[in-house]
Coordinates of C-alpha atoms and ligand atoms in Angstrom, one line a residue:
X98 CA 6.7 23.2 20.1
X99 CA 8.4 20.2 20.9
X100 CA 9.2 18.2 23.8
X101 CA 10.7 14.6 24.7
X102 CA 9.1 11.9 25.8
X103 CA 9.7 11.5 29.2
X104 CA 10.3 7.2 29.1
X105 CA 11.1 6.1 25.9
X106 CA 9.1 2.4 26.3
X107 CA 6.1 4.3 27.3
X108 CA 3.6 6.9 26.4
X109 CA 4.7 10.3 26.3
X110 CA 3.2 12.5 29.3
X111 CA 2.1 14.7 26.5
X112 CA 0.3 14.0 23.3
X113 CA 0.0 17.2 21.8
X114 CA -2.3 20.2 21.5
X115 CA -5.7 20.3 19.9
X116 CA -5.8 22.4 16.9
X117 CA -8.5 25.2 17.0
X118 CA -11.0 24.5 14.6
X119 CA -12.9 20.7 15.3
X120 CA -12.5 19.0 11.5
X121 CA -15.2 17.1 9.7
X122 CA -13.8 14.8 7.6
X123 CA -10.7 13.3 9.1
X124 CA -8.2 10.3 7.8
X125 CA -6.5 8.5 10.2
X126 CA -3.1 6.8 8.9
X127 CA 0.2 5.6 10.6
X128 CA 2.0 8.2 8.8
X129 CA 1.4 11.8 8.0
X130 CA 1.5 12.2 4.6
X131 CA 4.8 14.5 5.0
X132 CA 8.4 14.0 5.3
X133 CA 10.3 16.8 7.5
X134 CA 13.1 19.2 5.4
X135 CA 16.4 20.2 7.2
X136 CA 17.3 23.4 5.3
X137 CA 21.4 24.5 5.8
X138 CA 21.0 26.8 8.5
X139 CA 19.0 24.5 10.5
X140 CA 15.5 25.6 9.7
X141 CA 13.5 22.6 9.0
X142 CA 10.2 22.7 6.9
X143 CA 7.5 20.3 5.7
X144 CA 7.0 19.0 2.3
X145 CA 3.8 16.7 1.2
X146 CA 5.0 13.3 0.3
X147 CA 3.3 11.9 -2.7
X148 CA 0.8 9.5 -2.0
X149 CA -1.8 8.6 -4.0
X150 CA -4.6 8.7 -1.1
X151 CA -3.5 12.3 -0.1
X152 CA -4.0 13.2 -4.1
X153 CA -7.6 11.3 -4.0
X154 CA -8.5 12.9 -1.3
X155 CA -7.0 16.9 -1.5
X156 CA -10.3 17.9 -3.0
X157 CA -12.8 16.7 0.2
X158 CA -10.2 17.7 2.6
X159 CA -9.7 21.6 1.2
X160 CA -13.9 22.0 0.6
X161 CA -14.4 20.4 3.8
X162 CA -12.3 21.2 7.1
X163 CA -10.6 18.6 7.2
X164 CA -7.2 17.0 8.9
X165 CA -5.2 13.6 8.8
X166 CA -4.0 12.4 12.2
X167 CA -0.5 10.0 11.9
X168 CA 2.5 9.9 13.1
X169 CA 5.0 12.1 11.7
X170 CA 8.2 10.0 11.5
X171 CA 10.2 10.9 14.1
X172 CA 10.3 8.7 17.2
X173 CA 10.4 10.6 21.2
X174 CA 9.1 13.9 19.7
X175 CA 5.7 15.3 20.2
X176 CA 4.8 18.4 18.0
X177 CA 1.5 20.1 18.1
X178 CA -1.0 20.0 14.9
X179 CA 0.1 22.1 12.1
X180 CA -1.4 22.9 9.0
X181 CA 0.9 22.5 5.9
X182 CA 0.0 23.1 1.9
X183 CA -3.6 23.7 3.4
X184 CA -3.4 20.2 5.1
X185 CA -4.3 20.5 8.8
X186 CA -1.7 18.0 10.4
X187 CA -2.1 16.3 13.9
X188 CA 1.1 14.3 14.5
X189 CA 0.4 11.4 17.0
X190 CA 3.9 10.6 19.2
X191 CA 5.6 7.6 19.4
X192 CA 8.4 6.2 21.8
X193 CA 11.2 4.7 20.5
X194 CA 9.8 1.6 22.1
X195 CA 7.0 1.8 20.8
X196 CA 8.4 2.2 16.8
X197 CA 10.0 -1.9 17.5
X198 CA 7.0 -3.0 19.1
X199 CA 4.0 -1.7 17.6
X200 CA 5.7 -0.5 14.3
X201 CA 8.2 -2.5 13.2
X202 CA 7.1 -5.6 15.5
X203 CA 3.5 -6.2 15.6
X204 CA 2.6 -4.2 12.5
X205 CA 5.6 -5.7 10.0
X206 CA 6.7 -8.8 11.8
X207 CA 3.5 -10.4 12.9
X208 CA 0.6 -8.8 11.0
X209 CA 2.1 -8.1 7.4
X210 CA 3.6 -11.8 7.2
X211 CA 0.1 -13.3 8.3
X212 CA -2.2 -11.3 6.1
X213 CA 0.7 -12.0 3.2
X214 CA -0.3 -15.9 3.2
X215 CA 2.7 -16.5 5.7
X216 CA 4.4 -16.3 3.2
X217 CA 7.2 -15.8 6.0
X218 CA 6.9 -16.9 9.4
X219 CA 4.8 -14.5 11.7
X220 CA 6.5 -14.0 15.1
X221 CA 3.4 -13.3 18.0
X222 CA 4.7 -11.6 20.9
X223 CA 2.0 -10.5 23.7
X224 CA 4.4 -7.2 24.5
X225 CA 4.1 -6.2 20.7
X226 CA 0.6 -6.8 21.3
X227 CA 0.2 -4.5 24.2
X228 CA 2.4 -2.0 22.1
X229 CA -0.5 -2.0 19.3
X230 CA -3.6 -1.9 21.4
X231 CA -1.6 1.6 23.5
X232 CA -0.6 3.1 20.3
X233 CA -4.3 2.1 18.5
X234 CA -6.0 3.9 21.8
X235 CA -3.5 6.8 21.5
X236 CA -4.6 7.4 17.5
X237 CA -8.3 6.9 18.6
X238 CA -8.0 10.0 21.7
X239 CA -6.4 12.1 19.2
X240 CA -9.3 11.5 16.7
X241 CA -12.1 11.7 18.8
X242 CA -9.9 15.2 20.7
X243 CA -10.2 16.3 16.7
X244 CA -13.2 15.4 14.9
X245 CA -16.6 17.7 14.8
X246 CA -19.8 16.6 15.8
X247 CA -20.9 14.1 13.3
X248 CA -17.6 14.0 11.4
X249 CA -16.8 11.4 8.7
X250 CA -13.7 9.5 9.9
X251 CA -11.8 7.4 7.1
X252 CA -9.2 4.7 9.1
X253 CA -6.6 3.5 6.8
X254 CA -4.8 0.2 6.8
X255 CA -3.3 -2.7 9.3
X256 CA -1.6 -0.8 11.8
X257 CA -5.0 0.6 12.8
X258 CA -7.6 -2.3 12.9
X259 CA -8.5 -1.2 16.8
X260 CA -9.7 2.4 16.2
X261 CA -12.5 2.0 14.6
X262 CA -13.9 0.0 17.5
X263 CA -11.9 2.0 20.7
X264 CA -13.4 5.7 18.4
X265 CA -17.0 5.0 18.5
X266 CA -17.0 3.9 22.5
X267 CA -15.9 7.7 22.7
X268 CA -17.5 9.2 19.6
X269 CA -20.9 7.1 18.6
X270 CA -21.8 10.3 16.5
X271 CA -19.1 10.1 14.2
X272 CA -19.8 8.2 10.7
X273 CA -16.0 5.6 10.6
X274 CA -14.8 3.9 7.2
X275 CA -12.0 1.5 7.4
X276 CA -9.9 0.3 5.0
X277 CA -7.7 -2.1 4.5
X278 CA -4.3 -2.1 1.4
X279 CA -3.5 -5.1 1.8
X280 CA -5.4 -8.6 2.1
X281 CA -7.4 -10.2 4.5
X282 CA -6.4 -14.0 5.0
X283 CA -8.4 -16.7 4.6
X284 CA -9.8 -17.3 7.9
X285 CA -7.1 -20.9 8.0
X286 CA -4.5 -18.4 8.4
X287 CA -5.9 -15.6 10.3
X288 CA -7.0 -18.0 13.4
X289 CA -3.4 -18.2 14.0
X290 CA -3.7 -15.0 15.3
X291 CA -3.6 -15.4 19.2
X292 CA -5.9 -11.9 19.2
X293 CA -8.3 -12.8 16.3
X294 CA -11.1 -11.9 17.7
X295 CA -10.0 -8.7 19.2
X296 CA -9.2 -7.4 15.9
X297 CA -12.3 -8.6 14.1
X298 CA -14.4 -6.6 16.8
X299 CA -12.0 -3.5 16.4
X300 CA -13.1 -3.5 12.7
X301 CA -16.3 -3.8 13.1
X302 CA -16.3 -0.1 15.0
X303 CA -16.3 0.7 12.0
X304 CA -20.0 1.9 9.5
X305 CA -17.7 0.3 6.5
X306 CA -14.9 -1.8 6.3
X307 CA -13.2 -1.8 2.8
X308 CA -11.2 -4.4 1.3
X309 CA -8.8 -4.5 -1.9
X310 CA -10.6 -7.5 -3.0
X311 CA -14.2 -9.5 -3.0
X312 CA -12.3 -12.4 -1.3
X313 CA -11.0 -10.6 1.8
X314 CA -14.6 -9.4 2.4
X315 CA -16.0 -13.0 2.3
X316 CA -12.9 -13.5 4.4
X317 CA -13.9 -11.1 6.9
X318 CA -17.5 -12.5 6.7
X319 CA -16.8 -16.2 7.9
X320 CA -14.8 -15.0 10.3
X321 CA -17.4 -12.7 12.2
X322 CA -19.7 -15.6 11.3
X323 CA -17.6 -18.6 12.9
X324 CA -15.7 -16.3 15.6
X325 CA -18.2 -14.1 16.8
X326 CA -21.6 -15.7 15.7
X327 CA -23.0 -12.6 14.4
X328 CA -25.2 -12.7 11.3
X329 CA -24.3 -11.7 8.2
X330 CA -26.5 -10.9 4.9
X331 CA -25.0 -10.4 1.3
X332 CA -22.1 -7.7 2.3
X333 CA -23.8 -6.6 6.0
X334 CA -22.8 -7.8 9.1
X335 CA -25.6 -7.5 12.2
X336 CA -23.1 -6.1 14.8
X337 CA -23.6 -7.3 18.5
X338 CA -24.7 -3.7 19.5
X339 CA -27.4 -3.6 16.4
X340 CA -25.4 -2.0 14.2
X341 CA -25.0 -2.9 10.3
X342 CA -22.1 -2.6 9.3
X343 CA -21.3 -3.3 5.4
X344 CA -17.5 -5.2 4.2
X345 CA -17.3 -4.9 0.6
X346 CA -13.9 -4.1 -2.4
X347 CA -12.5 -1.2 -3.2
X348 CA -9.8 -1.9 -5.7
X349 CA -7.8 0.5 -5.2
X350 CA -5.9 2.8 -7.8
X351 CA -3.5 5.2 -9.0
X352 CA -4.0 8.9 -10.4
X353 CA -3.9 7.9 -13.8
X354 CA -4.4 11.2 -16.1
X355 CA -1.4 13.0 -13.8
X356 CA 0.9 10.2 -14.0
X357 CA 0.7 10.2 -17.8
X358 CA 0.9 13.8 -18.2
X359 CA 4.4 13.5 -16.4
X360 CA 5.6 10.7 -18.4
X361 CA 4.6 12.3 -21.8
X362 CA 6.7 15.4 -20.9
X363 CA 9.7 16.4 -23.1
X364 CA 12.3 16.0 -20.4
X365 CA 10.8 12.4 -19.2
X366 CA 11.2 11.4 -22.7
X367 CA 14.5 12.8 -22.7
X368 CA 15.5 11.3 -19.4
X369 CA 14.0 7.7 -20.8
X370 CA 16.1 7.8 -24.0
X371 CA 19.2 8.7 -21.3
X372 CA 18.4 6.1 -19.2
X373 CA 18.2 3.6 -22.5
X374 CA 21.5 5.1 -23.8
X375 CA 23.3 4.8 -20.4
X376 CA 22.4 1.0 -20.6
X377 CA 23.9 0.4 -23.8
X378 CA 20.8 0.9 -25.8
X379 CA 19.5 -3.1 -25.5
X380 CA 16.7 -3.9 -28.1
X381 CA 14.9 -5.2 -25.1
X382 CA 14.6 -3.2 -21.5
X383 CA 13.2 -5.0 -18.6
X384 CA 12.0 -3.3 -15.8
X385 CA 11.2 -4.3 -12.0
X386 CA 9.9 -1.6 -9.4
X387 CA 9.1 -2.7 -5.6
X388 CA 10.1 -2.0 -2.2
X389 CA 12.3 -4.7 -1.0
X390 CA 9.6 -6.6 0.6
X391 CA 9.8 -10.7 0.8
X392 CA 6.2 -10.5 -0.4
X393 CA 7.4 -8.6 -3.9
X394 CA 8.7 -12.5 -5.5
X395 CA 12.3 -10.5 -6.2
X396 CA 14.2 -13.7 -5.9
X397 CA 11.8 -15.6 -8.2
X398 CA 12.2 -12.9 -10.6
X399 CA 15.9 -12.7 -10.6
X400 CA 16.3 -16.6 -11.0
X401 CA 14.2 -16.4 -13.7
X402 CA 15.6 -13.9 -15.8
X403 CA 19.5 -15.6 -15.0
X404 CA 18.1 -18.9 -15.8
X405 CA 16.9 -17.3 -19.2
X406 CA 20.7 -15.5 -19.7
X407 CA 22.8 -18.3 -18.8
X408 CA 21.2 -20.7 -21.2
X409 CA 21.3 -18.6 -23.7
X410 CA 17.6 -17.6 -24.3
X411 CA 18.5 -14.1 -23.6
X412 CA 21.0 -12.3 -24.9
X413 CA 22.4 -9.9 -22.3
X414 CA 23.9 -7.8 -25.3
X415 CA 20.5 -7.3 -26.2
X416 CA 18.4 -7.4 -23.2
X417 CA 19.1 -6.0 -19.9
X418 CA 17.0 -5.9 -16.4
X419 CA 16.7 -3.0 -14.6
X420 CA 15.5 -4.0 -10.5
X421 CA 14.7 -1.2 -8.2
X422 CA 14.3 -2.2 -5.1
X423 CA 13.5 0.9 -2.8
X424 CA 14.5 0.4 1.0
X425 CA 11.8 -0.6 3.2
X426 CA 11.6 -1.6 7.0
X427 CA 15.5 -2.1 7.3
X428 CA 15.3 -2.4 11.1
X429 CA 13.2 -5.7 10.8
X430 CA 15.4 -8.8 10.6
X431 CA 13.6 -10.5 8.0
X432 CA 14.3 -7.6 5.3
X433 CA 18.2 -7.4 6.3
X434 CA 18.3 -11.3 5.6
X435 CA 16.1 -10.4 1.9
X436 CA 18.5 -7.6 1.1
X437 CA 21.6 -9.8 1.8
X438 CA 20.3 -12.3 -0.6
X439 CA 19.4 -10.5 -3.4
X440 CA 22.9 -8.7 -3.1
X441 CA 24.5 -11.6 -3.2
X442 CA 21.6 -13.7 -6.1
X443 CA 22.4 -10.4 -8.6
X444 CA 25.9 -10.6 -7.9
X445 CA 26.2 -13.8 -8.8
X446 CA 24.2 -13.8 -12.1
X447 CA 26.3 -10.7 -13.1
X448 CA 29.8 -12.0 -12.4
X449 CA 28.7 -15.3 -14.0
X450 CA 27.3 -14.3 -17.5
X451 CA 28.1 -10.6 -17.3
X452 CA 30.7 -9.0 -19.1
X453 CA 32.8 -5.4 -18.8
X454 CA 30.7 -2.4 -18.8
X455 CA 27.4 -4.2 -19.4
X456 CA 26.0 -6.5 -16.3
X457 CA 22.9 -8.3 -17.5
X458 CA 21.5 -6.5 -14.4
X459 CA 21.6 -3.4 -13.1
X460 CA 20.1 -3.6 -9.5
X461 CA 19.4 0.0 -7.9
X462 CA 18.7 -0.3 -4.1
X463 CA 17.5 3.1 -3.8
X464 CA 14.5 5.6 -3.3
X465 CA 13.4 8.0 -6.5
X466 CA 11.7 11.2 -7.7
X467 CA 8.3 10.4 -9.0
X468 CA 9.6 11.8 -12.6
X469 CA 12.8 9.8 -12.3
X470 CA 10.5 6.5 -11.8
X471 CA 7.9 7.8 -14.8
X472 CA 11.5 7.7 -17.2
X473 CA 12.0 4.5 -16.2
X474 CA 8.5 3.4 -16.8
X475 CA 8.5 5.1 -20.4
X476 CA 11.7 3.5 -21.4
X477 CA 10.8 0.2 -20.3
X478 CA 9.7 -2.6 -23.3
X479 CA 8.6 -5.4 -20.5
X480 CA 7.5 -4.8 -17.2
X481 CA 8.2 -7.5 -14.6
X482 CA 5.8 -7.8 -11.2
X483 CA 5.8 -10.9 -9.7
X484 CA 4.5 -10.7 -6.0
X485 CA 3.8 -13.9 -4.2
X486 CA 1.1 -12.4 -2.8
X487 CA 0.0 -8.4 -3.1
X488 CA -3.1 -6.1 -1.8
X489 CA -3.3 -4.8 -5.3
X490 CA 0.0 -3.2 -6.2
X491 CA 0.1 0.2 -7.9
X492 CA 3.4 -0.3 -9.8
X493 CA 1.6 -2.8 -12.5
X494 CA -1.3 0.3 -13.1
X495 CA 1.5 3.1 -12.8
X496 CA 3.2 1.2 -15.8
X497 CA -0.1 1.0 -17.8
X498 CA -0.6 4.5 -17.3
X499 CA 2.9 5.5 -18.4
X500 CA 3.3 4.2 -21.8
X501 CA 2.5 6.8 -24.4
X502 CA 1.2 4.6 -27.8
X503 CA 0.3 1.1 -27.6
X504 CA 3.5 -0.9 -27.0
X505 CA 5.2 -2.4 -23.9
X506 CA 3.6 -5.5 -22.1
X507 CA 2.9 -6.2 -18.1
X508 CA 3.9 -9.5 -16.4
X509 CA 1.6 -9.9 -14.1
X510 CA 1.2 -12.7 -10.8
X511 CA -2.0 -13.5 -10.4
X512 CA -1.3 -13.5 -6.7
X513 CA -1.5 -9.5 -6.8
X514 CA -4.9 -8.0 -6.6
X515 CA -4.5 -6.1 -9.7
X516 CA -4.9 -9.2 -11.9
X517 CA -8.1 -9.2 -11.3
X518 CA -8.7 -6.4 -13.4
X519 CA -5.4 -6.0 -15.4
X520 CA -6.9 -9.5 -17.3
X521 CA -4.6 -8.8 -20.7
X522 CA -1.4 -8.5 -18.7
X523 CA 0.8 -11.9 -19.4
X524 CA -0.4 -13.8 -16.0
X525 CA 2.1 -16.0 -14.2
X526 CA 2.9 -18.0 -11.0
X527 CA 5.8 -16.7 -9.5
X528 CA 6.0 -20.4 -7.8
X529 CA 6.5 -21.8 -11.2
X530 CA 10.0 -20.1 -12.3
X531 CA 9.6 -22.5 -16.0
X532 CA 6.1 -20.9 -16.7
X533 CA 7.5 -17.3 -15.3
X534 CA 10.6 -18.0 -17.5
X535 CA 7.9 -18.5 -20.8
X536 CA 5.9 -16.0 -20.0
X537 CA 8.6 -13.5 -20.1
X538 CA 10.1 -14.7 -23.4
X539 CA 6.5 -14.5 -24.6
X540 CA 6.2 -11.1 -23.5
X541 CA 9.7 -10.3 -25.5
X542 CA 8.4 -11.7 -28.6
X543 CA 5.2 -11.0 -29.3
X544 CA 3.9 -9.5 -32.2
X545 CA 3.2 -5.7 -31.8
X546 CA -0.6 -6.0 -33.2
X547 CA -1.0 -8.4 -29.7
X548 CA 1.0 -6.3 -27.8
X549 CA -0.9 -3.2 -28.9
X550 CA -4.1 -4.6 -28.0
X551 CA -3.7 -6.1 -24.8
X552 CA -2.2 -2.9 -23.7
X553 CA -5.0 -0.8 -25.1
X554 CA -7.5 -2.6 -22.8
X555 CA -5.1 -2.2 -19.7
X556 CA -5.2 1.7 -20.1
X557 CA -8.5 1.4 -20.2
X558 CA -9.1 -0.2 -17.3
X559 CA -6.9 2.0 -15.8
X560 CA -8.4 5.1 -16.7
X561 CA -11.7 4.4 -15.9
X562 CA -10.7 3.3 -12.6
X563 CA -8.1 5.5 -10.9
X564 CA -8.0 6.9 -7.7
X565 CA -10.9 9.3 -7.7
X566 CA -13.7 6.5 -8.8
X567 CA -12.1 4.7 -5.8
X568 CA -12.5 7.3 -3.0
X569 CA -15.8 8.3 -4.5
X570 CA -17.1 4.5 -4.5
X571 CA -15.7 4.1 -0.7
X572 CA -17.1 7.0 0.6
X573 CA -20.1 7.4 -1.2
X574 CA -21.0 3.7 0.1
X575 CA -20.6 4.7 3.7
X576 CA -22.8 7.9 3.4
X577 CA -25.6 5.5 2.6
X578 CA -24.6 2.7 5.0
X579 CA -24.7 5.3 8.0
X580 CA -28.3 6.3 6.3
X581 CA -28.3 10.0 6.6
X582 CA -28.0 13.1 5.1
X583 CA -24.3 13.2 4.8
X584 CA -23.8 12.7 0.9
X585 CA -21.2 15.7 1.0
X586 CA -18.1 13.9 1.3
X587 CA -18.5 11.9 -2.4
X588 CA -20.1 15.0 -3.5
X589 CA -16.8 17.1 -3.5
X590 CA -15.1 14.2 -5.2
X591 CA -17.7 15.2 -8.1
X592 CA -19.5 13.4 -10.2
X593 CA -21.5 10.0 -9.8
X594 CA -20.0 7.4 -8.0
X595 CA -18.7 4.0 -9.5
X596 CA -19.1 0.8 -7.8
X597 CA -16.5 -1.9 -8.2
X598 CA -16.0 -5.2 -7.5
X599 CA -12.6 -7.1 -7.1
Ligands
LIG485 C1 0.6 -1.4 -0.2 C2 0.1 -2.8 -0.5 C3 -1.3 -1.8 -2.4 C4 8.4 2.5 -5.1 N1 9.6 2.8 -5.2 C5 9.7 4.2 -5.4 C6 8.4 4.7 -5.4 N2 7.6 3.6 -5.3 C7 6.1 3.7 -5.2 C8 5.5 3.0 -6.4 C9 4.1 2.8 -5.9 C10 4.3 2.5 -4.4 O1 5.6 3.0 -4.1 C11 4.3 1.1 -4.1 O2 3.0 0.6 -4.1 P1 2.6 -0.9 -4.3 O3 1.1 -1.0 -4.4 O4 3.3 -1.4 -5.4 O5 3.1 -1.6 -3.0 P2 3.1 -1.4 -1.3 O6 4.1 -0.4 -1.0 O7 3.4 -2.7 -0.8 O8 1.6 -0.9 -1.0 C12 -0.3 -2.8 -2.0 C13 -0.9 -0.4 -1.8 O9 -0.6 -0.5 -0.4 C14 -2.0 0.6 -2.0 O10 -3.2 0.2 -1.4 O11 -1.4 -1.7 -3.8 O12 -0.7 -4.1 -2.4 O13 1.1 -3.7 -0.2 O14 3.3 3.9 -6.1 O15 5.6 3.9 -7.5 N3 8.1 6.0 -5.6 C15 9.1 6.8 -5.7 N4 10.4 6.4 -5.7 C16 10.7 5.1 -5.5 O16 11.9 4.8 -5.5 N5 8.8 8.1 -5.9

């Protein structure tokens, strides 16, 4: 059933039906982890998007009932739950209003550039604001209209740092996780914020707030500390209603063992040797993978590599770059002004030291199949990730787990959370485009015994960490912070839980 929203600015007079059976374990995410099908004759059907966390977490959702409450994509439509691939679905509605200001404003224009070391200006608008706190209360009521007596509730991520807090003044029985992809700022940065303490005290609703890295829990620490004078011990905060709640990492990772499957199938390595061939088979093949994101250091990467071209330190007959840089947020004005200036940056570095048929780079602005971006990822000798500042970023580990023997090589910036485990990758600051420029050169031409074995302790770092140690960890820790019985959630995950920290 579907209806439209009355006003777009404003909430829709209906939010959707409650499904039948009350769930108990339930994740709450801006998105539903689905993308809607229009078939020729105008049928439309569901399909699962591929996401790492609904992978991670399939197994506790299908032995437990349990559903994932987000918004489904589309704005002014409100759809009643549905269940799809044994997923029980409870779209949350969204005016078209409400996508600029709580989505694309507040979420992407004020939050991500603050938490991202301002590493753009953050715009703070009190209507975005208001747009966040309506939309956050909206996701809570459809949790608490879902969740079972007692259920385990797992938050995800920035858009959502207010449900933890408005879902237990509704549900106190229910046992909340929160956590967070991307980092926490120092608390410098994060007192910017004209709502700071708002936000901390919608976090800690929350039994367990999870960070990417050690640092953002301290962060998050101080700031409860300085801002709202609660105590804290080791990783516990003493909440103001006598609560403890715990703020620890929980590096998070990719599904390692399926990933490589895919890439050592005969057609990937059929489509890599195409995609090799198609570029004029270069000895060397460079590879960068982001969403075009002014946090993801593209321009720094770019100069860099036409710095290294036009003064001759690499041959573009025998080394090319390949940039994909999949579409992200286009409605928000910083990522129109990014993608003009890359256009024009590549453009530039092509028509300057580029000659017929074989352009130093070939930029792809464009979205992929998962085993068109595992082709790329086999064929590629050097990898290239050089955010200026990153929660983790999965593209680094997805390489690791990609390669097949022991070649290939990861630049890495230390600025992304995965360099604190991914130690053997070729570190660099993206700030410093002569060191980046080295590094990469020294990633071209290193011998293949070094090669081999710092890429033999980045898959296994990678395999001993992927996504399942990382769900088990999270939400085996907040079994025992909310000190009952309810081990069951880390249980279906299987095995014994691993405890990292970033
Ligand atoms: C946030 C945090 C944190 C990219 N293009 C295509 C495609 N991708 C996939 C990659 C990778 C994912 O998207 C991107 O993940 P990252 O981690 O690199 O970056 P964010 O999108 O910024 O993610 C980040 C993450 O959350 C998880 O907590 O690591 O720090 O910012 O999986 O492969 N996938 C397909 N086609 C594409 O064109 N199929």
């Amino acid at each position: 059933m579907t209806a439209e929203a009355e006003r777009p600015d404003d909430v829709p007079e209906s939010e959707g039906g409650t499904p039948t059976r009350r769930a108990n374990f339930v994740v709450v995410a801006n998105r539903l982890p689905v993308d809607r099908v229009e078939h020729p004759d105008g049928t439309t059907t569901w399909r699962t998007s591929p996401g790492g966390l609904v992978t991670a977490l399939e197994p506790v959702m299908h032995s437990h009932h349990g559903a994932w409450v987000g918004w489904h994509g589309a704005p002014d439509e409100v759809l009643d739950p549905f269940e799809n691939d044994g997923l029980e679905l409870v779209p949350v509605p969204l005016s078209a209003g409400e996508v600029e200001d709580y989505y694309e404003g507040f979420s992407n224009a004020t939050l991500w550039p603050l938490y991202h070391d301002v590493v753009a200006p953050p715009e703070f608008r009190r209507e975005w604001w208001d747009a966040y706190v309506r939309v956050n209360q909206r996701f809570a009521d459809r949790t608490a209209a879902v969740a079972d007596e007692g259920a385990v509730v797992w938050v995800q991520d920035y858009q959502l740092q207010l449900v933890p807090q408005m879902l237990r003044e509704q549900r106190p029985d229910l046992h909340i996780g929160f956590f967070l992809h991307i980092p926490f700022p120092p608390t410098e940065l994060y007192i910017q914020l004209p709502w700071r303490d708002q936000i901390l005290r919608g976090l800690l609703g929350a039994d367990l707030v999870g960070f990417q890295l050690g640092g953002g829990a301290q962060n998050f620490q101080r700031l409860v500390r300085q801002r709202l004078h609660l105590d804290t011990r080791r990783e516990f905060v003493h909440a103001a209603d006598g609560r403890t709640v715990m703020a620890r990492a929980y590096p998070i990772s990719i599904a390692a063992e399926s990933l490589h499957e895919l890439a050592s199938s005969d057609k990937t390595a059929a489509r890599a040797a195409e995609i090799r061939d198609d570029l004029g088979n270069p000895k060397v093949l460079l590879l960068g993978v982001d969403r075009l994101d002014y946090t993801k250091g593209l321009p720094e990467r770019i100069q860099a590599f036409g710095e290294l071209v036009a003064e001759g330190r690499i041959d573009p007959e025998e080394a090319a770059l390949v940039q994909v840089a999949t579409p992200s947020r286009e409605r928000v004005e910083q990522y129109r002004h990014l993608r003009d200036d890359i256009d024009r940056q590549v453009g530039r570095i092509n028509s300057e030291v580029g000659r017929i048929g074989r352009p130093p780079i070939t930029y792809l602005h464009a979205s992929y199949p998962r085993d068109e971006m595992a082709a790329l990822y086999r064929a590629a000798d050097v990898m290239i990730v050089t955010p200026l500042r990153d929660g983790m970023n999965l593209v680094a580990k997805e390489y690791v787990a990609c390669r097949q023997g022991d070649d290939g090589a990861l630049v890495l910036s230390e600025f992304a959370g995965a360099a604190r485990e991914l130690r053997q990758a070729y570190l660099i600051n993206p700030h410093d485009i002569d060191g980046l420029k080295e590094t990469i050169l020294e990633a071209i031409n290193a011998p293949a015994r070094v090669k081999a074995r710092r890429m033999r302790l980045l898959r296994r770092q990678v395999f001993e960490h992927d996504i399942d140690s990382w769900a088990r960890a999270f939400l085996d820790d907040l079994d025992r912070v909310v000190g009952d019985q309810l081990d069951w959630p880390a249980r279906a995950l299987g095995g014994a839980p691993t405890r990292e920290q970033g």
